[in-house]
Short mmCIF file of C-alpha atoms and ligand atoms in Angstrom, two decimals:
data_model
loop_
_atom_site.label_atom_id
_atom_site.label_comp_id
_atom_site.label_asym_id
_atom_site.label_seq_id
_atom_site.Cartn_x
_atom_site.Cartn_y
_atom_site.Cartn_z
CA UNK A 297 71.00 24.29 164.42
CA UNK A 298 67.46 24.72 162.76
CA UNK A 299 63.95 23.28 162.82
CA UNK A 300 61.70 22.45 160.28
CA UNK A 301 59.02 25.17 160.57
CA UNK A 302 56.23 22.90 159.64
CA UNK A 303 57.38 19.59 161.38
CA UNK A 304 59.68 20.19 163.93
CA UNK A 305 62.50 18.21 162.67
CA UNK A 306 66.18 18.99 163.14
CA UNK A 307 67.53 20.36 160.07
CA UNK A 308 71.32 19.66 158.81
CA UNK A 309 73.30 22.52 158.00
CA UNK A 310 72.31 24.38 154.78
CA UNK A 311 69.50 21.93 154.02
CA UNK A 312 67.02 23.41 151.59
CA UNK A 313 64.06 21.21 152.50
CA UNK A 314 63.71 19.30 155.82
CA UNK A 315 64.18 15.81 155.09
CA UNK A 316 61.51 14.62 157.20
CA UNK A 317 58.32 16.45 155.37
CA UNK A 318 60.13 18.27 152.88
CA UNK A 319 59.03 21.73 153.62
CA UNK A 320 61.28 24.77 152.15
CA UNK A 321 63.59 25.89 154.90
CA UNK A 322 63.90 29.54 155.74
CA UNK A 323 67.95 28.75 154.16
CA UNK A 324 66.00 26.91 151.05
CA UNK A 325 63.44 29.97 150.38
CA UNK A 326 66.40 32.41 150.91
CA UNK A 327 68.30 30.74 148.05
CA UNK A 328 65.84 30.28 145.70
CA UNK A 329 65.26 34.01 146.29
CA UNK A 330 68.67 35.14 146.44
CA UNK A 331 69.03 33.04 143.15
CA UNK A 332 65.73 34.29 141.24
CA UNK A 333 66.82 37.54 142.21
CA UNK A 334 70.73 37.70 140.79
CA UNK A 335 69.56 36.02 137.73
CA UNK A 336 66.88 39.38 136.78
CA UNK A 337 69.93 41.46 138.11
CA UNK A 338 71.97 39.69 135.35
CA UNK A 339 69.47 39.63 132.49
CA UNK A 340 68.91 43.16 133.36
CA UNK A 341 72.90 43.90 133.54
CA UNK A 342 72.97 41.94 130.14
CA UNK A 343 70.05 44.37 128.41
CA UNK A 344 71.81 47.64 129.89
CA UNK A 345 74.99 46.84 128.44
CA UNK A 346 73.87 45.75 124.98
CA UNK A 347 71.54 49.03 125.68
CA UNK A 348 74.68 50.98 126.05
CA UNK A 349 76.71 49.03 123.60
CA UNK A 350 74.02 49.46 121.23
CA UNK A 351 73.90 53.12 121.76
CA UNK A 352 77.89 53.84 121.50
CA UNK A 353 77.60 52.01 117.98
CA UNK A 354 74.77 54.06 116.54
CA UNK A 355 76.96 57.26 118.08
CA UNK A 356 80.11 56.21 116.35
CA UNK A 357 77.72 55.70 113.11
CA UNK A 358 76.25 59.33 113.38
CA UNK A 359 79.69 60.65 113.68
CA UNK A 360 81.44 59.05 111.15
CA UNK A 361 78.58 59.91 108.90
CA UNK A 362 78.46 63.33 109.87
CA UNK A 363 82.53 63.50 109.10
CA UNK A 364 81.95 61.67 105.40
CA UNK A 365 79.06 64.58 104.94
CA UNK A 366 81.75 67.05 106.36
CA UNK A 367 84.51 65.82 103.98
CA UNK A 368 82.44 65.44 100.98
CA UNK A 369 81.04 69.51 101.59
CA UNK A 370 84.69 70.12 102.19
CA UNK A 371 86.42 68.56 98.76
CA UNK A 372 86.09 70.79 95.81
CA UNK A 373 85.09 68.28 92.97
CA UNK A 374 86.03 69.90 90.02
CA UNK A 375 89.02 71.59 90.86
CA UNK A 376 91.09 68.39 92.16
CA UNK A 377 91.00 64.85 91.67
CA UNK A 378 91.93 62.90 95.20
CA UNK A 379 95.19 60.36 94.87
CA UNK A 380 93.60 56.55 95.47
CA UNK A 381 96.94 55.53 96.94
CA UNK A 382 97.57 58.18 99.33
CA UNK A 383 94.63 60.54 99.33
CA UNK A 384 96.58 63.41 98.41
CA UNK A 385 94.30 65.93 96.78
CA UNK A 386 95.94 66.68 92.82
CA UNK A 387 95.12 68.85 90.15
CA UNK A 388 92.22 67.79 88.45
CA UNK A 389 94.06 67.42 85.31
CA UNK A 390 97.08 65.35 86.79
CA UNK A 391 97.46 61.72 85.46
CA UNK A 392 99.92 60.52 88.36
CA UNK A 393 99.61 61.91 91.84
CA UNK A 394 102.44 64.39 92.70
CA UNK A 395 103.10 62.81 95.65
CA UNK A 396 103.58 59.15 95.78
CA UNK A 397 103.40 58.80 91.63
CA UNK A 398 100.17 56.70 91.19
CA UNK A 399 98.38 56.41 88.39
CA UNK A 400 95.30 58.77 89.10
CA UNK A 401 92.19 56.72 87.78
CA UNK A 402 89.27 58.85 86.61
CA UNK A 403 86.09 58.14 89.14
CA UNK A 404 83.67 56.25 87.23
CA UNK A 405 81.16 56.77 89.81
CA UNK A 406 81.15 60.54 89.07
CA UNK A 407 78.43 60.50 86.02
CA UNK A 408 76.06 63.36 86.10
ZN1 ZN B 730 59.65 19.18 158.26
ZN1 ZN B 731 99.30 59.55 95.72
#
């Protein structure tokens, strides 16, 4: 059993505020600390995982940028044309792809 610091009164069990003069309890001014406290704990949780979630993202983006860079230095362009369908690399002068038959489309987006 407690006592109201400020008044004296008995205090029920896990009152926040003695109901006589309704002073904060040492139990109330705990909780509202305890609850102040877990709520910058989650906001700050929250930031650090975007944060981190944020930063995994922009990773994956250099690295799958730095592959398409790394593929496009890689493919020859003149001396094959790539299969639309299945990626196979063909001959640059083959109209359907070797391997799965396609119809190889000239690239349109190849104008110099
Ligand atoms: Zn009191
Ligand atoms: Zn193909």
């Amino acid at each position: 059993m407690s006592y109201c610091s400020n008044c004296g009164a008995k205090l029920p069990k896990d009152a926040f505020y003695c109901p006589k003069c309704g002073v904060k309890t040492v139990l109330g001014a705990e909780k509202t600390a305890i609850t102040l406290e877990d709520l910058r704990e989650t906001f700050n949780r929250i930031e650090k995982e975007f944060e981190k979630a944020f930063a995994l993202a922009t990773k994956e983006m250099h690295a799958a940028f730095k592959k398409a860079m790394e593929n496009i230095q890689q493919e020859p362009p003149k001396e094959t044309v790539t299969c639309s369908n299945c990626g196979e690399k063909n001959l640059k002068d083959a109209i359907f792809c070797y391997n799965c038959g396609t119809k190889i489309e000239p690239k349109t987006e190849e104008k110099v």
